Coordinates of C-alpha atoms in Angstrom, one line a residue:
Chain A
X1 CA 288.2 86.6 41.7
X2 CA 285.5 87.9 39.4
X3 CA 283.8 91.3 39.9
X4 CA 279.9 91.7 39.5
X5 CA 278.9 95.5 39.0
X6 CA 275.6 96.3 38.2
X7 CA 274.8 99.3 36.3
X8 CA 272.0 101.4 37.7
X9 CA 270.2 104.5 38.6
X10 CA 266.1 104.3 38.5
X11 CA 266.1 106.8 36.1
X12 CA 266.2 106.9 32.6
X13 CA 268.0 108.5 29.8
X14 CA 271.4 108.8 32.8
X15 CA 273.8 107.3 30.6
X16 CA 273.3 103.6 32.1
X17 CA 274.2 102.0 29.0
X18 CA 276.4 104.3 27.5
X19 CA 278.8 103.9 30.9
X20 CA 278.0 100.2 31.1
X21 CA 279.9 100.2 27.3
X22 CA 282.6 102.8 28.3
X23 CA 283.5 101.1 31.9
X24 CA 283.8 97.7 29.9
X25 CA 285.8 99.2 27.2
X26 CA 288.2 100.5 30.1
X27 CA 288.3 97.6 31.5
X28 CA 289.1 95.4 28.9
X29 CA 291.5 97.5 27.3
X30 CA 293.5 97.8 30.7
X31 CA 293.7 93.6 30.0
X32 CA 291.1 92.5 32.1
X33 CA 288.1 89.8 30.7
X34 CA 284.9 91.6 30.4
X35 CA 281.3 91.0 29.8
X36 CA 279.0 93.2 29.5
X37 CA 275.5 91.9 30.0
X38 CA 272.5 93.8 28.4
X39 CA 269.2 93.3 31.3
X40 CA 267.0 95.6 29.8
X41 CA 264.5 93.1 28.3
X42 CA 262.6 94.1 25.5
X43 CA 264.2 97.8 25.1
X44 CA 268.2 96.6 24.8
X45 CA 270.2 99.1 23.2
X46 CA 273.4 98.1 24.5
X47 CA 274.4 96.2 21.1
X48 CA 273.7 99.3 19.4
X49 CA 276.1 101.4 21.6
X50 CA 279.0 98.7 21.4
X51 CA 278.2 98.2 17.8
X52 CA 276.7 94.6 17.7
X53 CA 273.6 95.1 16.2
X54 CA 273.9 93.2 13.5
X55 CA 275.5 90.1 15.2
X56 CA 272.8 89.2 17.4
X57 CA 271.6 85.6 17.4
X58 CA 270.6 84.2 20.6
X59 CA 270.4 86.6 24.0
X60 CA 270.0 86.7 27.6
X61 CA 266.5 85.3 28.0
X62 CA 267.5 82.3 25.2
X63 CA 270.2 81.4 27.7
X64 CA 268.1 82.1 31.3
X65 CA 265.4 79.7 29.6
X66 CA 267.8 76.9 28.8
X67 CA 267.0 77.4 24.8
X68 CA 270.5 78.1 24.3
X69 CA 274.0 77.6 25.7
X70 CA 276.0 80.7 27.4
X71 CA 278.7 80.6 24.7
X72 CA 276.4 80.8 21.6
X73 CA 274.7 84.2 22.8
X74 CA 278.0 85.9 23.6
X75 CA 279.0 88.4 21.0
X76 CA 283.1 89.2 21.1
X77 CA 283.9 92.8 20.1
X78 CA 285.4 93.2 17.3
X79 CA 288.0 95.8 18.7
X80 CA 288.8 94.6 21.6
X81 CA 289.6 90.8 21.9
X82 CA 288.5 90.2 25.9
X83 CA 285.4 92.1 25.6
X84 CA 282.3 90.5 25.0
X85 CA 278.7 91.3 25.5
X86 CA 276.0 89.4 26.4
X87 CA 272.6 91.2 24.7
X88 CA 268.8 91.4 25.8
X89 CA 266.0 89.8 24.0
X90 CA 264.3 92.9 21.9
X91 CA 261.0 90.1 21.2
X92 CA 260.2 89.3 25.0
X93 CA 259.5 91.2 28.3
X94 CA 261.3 90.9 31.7
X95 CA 259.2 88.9 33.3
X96 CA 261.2 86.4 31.2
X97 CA 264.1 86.6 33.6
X98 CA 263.8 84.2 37.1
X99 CA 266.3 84.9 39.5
X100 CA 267.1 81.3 39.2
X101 CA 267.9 81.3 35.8
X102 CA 269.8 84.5 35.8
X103 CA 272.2 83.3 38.8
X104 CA 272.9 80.4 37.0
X105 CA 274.1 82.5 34.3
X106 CA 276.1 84.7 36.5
X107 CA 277.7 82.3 37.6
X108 CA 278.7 80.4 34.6
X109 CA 280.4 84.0 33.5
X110 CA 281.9 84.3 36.8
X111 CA 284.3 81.0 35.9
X112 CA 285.7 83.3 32.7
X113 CA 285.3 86.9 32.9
X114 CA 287.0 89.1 35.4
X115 CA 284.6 92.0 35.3
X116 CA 280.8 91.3 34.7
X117 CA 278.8 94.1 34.3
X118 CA 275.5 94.5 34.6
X119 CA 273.7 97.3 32.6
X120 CA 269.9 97.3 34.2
X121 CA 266.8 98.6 32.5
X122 CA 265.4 101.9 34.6
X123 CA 262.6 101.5 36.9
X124 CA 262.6 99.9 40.1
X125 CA 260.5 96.3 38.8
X126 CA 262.2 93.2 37.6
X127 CA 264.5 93.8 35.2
X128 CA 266.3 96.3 37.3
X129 CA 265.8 94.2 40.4
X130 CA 267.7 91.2 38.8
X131 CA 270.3 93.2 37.1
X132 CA 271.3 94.3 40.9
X133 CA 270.4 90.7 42.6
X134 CA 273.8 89.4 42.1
X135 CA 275.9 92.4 42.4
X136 CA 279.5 92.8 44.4
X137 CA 279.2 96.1 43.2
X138 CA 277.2 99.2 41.7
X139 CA 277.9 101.8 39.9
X140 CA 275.0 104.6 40.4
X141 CA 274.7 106.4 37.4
X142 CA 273.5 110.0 38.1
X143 CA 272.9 113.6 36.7
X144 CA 273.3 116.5 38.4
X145 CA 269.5 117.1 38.9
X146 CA 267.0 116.5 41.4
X147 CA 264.4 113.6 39.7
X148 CA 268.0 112.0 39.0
X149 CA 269.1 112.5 42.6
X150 CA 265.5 111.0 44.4
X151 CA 265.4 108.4 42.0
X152 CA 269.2 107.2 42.7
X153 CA 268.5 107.4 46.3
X154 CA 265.7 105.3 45.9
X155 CA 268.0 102.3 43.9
X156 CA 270.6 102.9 46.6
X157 CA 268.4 101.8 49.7
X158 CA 267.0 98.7 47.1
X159 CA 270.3 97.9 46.6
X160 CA 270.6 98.0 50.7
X161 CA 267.9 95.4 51.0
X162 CA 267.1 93.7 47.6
X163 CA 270.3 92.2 46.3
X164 CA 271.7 89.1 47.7
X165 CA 274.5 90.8 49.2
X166 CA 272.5 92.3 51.4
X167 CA 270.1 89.6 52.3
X168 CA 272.8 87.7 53.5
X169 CA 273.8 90.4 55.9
X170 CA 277.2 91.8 53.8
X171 CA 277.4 94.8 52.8
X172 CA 277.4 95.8 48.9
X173 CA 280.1 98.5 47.3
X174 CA 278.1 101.4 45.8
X175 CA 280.1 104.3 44.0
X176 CA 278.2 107.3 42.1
X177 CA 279.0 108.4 38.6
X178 CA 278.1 111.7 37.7
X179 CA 277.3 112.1 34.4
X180 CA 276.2 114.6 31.8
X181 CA 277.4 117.0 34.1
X182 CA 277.7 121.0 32.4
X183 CA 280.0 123.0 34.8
X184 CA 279.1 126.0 33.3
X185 CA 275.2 125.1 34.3
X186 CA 276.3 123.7 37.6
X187 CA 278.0 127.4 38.1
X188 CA 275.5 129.4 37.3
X189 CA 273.1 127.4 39.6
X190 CA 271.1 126.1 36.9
X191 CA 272.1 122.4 37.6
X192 CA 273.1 121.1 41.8
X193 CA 276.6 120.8 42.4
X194 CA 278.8 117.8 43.0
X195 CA 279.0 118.7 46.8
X196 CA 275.3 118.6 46.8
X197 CA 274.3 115.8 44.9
X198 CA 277.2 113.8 47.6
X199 CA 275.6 115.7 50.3
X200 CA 272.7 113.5 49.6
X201 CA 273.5 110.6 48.1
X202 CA 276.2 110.0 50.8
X203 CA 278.3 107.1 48.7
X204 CA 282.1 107.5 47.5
X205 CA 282.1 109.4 43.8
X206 CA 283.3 107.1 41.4
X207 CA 283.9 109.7 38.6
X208 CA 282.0 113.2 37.1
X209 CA 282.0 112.2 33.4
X210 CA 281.1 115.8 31.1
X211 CA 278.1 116.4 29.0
X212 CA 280.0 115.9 25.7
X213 CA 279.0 115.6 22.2
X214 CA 281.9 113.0 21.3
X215 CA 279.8 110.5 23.7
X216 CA 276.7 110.6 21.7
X217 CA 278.7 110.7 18.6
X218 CA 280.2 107.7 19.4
X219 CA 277.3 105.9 20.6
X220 CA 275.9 106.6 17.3
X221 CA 278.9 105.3 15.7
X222 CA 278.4 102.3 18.4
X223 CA 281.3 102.4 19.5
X224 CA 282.3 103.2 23.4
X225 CA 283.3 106.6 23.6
X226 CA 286.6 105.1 25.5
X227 CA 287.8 103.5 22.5
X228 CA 286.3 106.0 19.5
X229 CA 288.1 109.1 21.4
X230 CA 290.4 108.0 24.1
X231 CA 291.6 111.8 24.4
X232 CA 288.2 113.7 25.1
X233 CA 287.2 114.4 28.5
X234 CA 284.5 112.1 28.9
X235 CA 286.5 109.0 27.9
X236 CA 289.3 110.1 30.3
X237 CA 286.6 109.9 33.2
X238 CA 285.4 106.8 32.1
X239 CA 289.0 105.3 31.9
X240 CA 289.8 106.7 35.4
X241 CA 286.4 105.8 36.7
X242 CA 287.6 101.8 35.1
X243 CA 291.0 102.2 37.1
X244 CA 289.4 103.6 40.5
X245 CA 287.1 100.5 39.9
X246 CA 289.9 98.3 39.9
X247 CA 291.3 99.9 43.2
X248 CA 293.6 102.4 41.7
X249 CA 293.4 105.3 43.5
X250 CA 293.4 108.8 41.7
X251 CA 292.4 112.2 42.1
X252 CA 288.8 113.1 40.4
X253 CA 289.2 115.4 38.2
X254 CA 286.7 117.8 38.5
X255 CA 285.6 119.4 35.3
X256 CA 285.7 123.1 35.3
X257 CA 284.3 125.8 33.2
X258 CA 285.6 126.8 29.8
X259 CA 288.6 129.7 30.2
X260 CA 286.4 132.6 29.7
X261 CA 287.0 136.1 28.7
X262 CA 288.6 138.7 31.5
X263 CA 285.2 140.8 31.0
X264 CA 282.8 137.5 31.4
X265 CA 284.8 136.8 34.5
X266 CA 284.7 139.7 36.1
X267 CA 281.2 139.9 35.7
X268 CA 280.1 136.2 36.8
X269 CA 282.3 137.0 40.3
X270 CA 280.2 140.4 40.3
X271 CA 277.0 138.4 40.4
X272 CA 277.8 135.6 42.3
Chain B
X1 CA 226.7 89.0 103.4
X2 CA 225.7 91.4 101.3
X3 CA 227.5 94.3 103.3
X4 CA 230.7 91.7 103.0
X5 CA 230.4 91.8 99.1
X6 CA 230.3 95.2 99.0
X7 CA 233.0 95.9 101.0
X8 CA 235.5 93.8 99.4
X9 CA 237.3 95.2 96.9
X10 CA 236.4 94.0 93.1
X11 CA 239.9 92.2 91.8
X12 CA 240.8 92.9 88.2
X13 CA 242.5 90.2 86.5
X14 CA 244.3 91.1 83.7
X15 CA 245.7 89.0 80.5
X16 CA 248.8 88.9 79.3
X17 CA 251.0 86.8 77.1
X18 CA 254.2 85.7 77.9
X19 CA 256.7 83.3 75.7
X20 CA 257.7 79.9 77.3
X21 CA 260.8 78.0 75.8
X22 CA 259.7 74.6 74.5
X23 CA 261.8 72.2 75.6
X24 CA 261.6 68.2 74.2
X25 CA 263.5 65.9 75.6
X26 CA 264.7 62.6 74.1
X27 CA 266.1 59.4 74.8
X28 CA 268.9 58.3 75.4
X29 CA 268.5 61.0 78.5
X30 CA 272.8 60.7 78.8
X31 CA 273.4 62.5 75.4
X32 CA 270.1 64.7 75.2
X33 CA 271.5 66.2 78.8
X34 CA 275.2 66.1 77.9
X35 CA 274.1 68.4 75.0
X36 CA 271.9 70.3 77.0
X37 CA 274.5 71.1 79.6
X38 CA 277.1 72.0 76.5
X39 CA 274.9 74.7 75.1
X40 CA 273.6 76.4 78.3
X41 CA 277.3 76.3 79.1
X42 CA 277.3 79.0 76.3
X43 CA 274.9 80.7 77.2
X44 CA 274.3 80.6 81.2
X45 CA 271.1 82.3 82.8
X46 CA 269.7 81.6 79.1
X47 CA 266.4 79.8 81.2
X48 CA 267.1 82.0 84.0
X49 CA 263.7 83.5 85.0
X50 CA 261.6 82.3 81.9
X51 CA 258.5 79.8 82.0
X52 CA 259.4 76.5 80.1
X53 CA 257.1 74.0 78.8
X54 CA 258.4 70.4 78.6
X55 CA 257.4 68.1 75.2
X56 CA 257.1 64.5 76.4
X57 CA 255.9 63.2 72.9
X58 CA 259.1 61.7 72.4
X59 CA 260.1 60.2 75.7
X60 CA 256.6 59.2 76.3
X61 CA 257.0 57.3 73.0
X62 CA 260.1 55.8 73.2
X63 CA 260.5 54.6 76.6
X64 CA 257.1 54.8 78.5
X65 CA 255.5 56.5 81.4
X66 CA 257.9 56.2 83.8
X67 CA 260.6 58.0 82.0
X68 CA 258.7 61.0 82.3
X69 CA 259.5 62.3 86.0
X70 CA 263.0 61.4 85.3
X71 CA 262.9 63.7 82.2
X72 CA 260.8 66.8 84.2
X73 CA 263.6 66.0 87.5
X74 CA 266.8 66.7 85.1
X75 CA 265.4 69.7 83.7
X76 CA 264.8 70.9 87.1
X77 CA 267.8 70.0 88.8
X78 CA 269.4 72.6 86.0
X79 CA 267.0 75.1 87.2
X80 CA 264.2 75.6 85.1
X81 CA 260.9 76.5 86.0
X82 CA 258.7 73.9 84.0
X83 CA 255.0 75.1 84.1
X84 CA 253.4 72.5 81.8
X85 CA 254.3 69.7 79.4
X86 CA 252.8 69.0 76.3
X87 CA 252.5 65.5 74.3
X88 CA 251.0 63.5 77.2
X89 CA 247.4 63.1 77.9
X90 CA 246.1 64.8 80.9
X91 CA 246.9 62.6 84.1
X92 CA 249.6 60.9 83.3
X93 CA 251.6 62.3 85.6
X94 CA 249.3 61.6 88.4
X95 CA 251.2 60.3 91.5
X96 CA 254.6 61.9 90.6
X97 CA 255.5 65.0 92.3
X98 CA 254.9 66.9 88.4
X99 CA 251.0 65.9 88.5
X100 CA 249.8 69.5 89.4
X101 CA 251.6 70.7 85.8
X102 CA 249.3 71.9 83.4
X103 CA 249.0 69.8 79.8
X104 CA 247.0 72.0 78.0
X105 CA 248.8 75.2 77.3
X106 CA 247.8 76.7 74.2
X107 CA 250.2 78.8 72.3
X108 CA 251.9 78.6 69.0
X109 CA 255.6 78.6 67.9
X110 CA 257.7 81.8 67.5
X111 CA 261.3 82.3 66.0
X112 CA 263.9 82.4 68.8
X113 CA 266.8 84.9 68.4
X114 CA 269.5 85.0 69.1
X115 CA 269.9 81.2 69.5
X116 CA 271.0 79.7 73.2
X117 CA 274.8 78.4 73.5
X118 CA 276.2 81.1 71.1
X119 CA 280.1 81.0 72.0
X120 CA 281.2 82.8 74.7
X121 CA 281.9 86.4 75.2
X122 CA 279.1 87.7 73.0
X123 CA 276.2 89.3 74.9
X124 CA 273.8 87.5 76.6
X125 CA 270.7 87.8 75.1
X126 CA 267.9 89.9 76.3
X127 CA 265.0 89.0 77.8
X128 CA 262.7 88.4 74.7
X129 CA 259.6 89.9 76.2
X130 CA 260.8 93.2 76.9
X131 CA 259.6 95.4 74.5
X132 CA 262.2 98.3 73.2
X133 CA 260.6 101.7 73.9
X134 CA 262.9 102.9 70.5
X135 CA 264.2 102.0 67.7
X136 CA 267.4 103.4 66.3
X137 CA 268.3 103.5 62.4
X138 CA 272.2 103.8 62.1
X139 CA 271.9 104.5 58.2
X140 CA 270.4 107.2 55.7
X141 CA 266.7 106.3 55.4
X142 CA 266.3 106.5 51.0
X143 CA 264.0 107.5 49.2
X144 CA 260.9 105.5 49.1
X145 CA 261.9 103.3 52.4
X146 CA 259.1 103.6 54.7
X147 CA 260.2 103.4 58.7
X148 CA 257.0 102.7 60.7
X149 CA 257.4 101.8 64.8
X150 CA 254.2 102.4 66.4
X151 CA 256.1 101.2 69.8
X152 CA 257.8 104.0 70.7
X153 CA 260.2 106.7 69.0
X154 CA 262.3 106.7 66.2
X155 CA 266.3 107.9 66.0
X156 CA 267.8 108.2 62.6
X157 CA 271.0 109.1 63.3
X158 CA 271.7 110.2 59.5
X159 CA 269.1 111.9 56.8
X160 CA 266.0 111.4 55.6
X161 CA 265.9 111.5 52.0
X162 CA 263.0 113.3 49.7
X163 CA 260.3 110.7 49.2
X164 CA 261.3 108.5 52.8
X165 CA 259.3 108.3 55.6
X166 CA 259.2 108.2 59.0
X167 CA 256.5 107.4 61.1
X168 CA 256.6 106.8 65.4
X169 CA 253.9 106.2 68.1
X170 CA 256.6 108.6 69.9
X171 CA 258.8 110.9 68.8
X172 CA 260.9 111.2 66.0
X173 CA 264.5 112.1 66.2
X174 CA 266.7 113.4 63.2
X175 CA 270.4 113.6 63.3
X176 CA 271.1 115.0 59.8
X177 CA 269.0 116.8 57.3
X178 CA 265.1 115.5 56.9
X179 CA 264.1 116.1 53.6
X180 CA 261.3 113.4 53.7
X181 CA 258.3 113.0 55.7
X182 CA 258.1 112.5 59.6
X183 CA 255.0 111.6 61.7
X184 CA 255.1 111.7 65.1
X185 CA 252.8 110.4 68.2
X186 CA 250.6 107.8 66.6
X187 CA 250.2 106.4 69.8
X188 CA 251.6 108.8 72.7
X189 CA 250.3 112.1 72.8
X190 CA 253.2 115.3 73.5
X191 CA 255.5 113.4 71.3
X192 CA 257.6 115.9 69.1
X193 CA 259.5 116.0 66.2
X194 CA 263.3 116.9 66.0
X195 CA 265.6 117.6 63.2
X196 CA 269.0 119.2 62.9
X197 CA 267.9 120.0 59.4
X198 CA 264.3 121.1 58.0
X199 CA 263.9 120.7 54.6
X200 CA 260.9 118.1 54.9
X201 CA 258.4 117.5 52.4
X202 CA 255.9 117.2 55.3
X203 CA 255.6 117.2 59.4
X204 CA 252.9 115.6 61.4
X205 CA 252.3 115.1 64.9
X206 CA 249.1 114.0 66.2
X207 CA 247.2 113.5 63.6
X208 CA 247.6 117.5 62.7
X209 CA 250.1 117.7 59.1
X210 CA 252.0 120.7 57.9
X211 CA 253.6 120.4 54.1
X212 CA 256.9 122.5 53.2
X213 CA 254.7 125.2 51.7
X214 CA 253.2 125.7 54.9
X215 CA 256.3 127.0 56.6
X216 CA 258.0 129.8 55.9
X217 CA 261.7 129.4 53.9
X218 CA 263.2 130.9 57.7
X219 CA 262.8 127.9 59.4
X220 CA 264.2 126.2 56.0
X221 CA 268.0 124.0 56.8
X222 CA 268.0 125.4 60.7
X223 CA 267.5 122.4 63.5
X224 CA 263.5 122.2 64.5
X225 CA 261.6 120.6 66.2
X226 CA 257.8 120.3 65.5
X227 CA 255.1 120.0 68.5
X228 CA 251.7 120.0 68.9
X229 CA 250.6 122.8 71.1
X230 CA 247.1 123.8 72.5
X231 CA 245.8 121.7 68.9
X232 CA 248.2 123.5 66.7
X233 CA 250.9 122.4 65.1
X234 CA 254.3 124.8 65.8
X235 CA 257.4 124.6 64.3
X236 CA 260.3 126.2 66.3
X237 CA 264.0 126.8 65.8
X238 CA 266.6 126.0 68.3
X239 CA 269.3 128.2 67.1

């Protein structure tokens, strides 16, 4: 039974695409067949982050528009054997995209891949509205800040009513991923805390993935940060976020402040 | 005479709009009545107490004038009040004991929920005219989603995000944190606003509005309810 998550959050600049990349990775590398489809027409980045760039030849809108078949646009990643991705067209716009069109081609991935993720453009217009039309599930991407937090609460009740899911009366999984989240900001009240951003967002917390600079390295390298640096703390929240995804269940691990000195300590209780 | 006129009193007559069930019967009566009879079996007291309006397009078609009484009779016998037919020209009912119906209703077609002959054990439906004097939302209100129910008040019974709004010819009722806006008493004057938690972006209640920076950060997170009193807004903790 295949799995359709969309990737979302209204805002831009989250970490849509970068966790799109890094949930995939996890998930193909813990066996599963992936896809990860690129939706943001005319801005995709996506084959930059998983390192495709260069092998792009025909994309999502070639395939919605019947100008090309669904096998000839997939791009297989190099690295990992059951993960493939499915990029935007950089040339056209999203009104490119019909919902018939794109169902069609949901479902034709649906008969091969396990997990198909949807990374949507930001904004609340077309392209984000058919990267969530389709959807079993959605991943929220969100930071720690209030724009981030009204603008995710705004996808969430679009996802209530928008998606097909929901049109037809069922209800549709939605898990927040924290992200870019500095605990030492978060502590000194500079960024909300996870208990806040929860308070409002009231959906189950997928993961709280670090502000780290091994996941921009990495997307620079284009590579997901879950296989470029497995160990760092950002790839270990992606790789749990993959497993809770899957129905594991584990603990979040909630990242805490670098140890600090006695002195530092003493004084940060003092003030607070 | 004139003194007569003058002492009678003057009789208003009033209009008002009521939705019939449109009923259209068709030959071969056995079946069309055998399924009749299945799905009000569902669904008893479905007709019970509601005006129905008999199409005879089809019988009158297929077998002729004299099926028609026999059509308006079974629907009877089941209890329904028929108060016209449609699909017939005027008079041709004329000698039967339905020629005082009326044949030219006007009216126009309306969805129908919940469908009659639902299986058993679910409710039975209500009465579709009865207008509900609330309306309860069961789930957060997000941002951007705009509730507006001129009929009565409003219950969200969960937040209201920052950038939602609410907006009730009544009340409004908040059972969680508004962080949004909520206007109250579009149409019914003394409605209120209540929250458990104030941290709205703006309040209104007839027609008078207070933003957040017109409050002062005390009444900020405690449960409040906003009123309009003597033309002025107030805002007022309960705790």
């Amino acid at each position: 039974m295949s799995n359709v998550v969309v990737v979302t959050s209204g805002k831009g600049g989250v970490g849509k695409t970068t966790s799109s990349a890094s949930l995939g990775a996890s998930l193909a590398r813990a066996g599963n067949k992936v896809v990860v489809v690129d939706f943001d027409v005319g801005l995709r980045n996506l084959d930059l982050v998983m390192g495709a760039e260069r092998r792009v030849v025909f994309d999502l809108v070639n395939v919605v528009q019947g100008d090309a078949k669904l096998p000839q646009a997939l791009i297989r990643d190099k690295r990992l054997e059951n993960l493939s991705l499915l990029p935007a067209s950089q040339t056209r716009d999203k009104d490119a995209l019909t919902e018939e069109g794109v169902g069609r081609v949901i479902e034709e991935l649906r008969e091969s891949f396990d997990w198909i993720i949807c990374d949507s453009p930001a904004g609340i217009e077309k392209g984000a509205m058919m990267a969530m039309r389709f959807a079993d599930t959605a991943v929220v991407v969100t930071n720690a800040e209030v724009s981030s937090v009204r603008d995710s609460d705004r996808i969430i009740g679009m996802l209530d009513s928008k998606t097909r899911r929901a049109e037809a009366g069922e209800r549709i999984d939605k898990q927040l991923l924290l992200t870019r989240f500095d605990p030492a900001r978060a502590a000194r009240g500079e960024m909300m805390s996870v208990d806040d951003v929860l308070e409002i967002l009231a959906i189950p917390l997928l993961g709280i993935v670090q502000e780290s600079p091994d996941v921009l390295t990495a997307s620079n390298l284009g590579c997901p940060v879950t296989l470029h640096n497995p160990t760092s703390p950002a790839a270990r929240a992606y790789d749990d976020a993959a497993r809770r995804l899957m129905g594991e269940t584990i603990a979040i691990r909630t990242p805490r402040e670098r140890k600090t000195s006695l002195m530092s300590r003493l004084f940060g209780r003092r003030a607070a | 005479m004139d003194g007569e006129t003058l002492s009678l009193p003057w009789i208003r007559i009033r209009g008002r709009s009521f939705m019939a069930m449109v009923l259209t019967p068709a030959p071969p009566f056995s079946d069309w009545f055998a399924a009749l009879d299945r799905q009000l079996g569902g669904a008893p007291g479905f007709f019970a107490e509601r005006p129905v309006v008999v199409d005879l397009s089809a019988v009158a078609e297929a077998v002729g004038p004299d099926a028609l009484p026999v059509a308006l009779d079974g629907l009877a016998t089941r209890g329904m009040r028929i108060v016209g037919v449609e699909g017939i020209p005027a008079g041709r009912l004329s000698g039967t004991r339905w020629a005082d119906l009326a044949t030219n209703l006007h009216g126009r077609d309306v969805a129908l929920e919940p469908r009659p002959g639902r299986p058993a054990g679910e409710p039975a439906p209500a009465p579709a005219a009865a207008p509900s004097a609330s309306l309860l939302i069961d789930q957060p209100v997000r941002s951007g989603q705009s509730i507006v129910f001129e009929e009565g008040d409003v219950i969200v019974v969960g937040s209201v995000a920052s950038g939602a709004e609410v907006i009730a010819g009544g009340s409004v009722h908040v059972y969680g944190p508004l962080r949004g806006r909520a206007i109250a008493g579009l149409k019914t004057a003394g409605s209120r606003i209540f929250c458990r938690r104030l941290e709205a972006e703006m309040v209104g209640v007839d027609a008078l509005y207070r933003t957040a920076e017109n409050w002062g950060p005390d009444l900020h997170g405690r449960p409040v309810q906003v009123r309009c009193d003597r033309g002025a807004l107030r805002l007022s903790a309960f705790d």
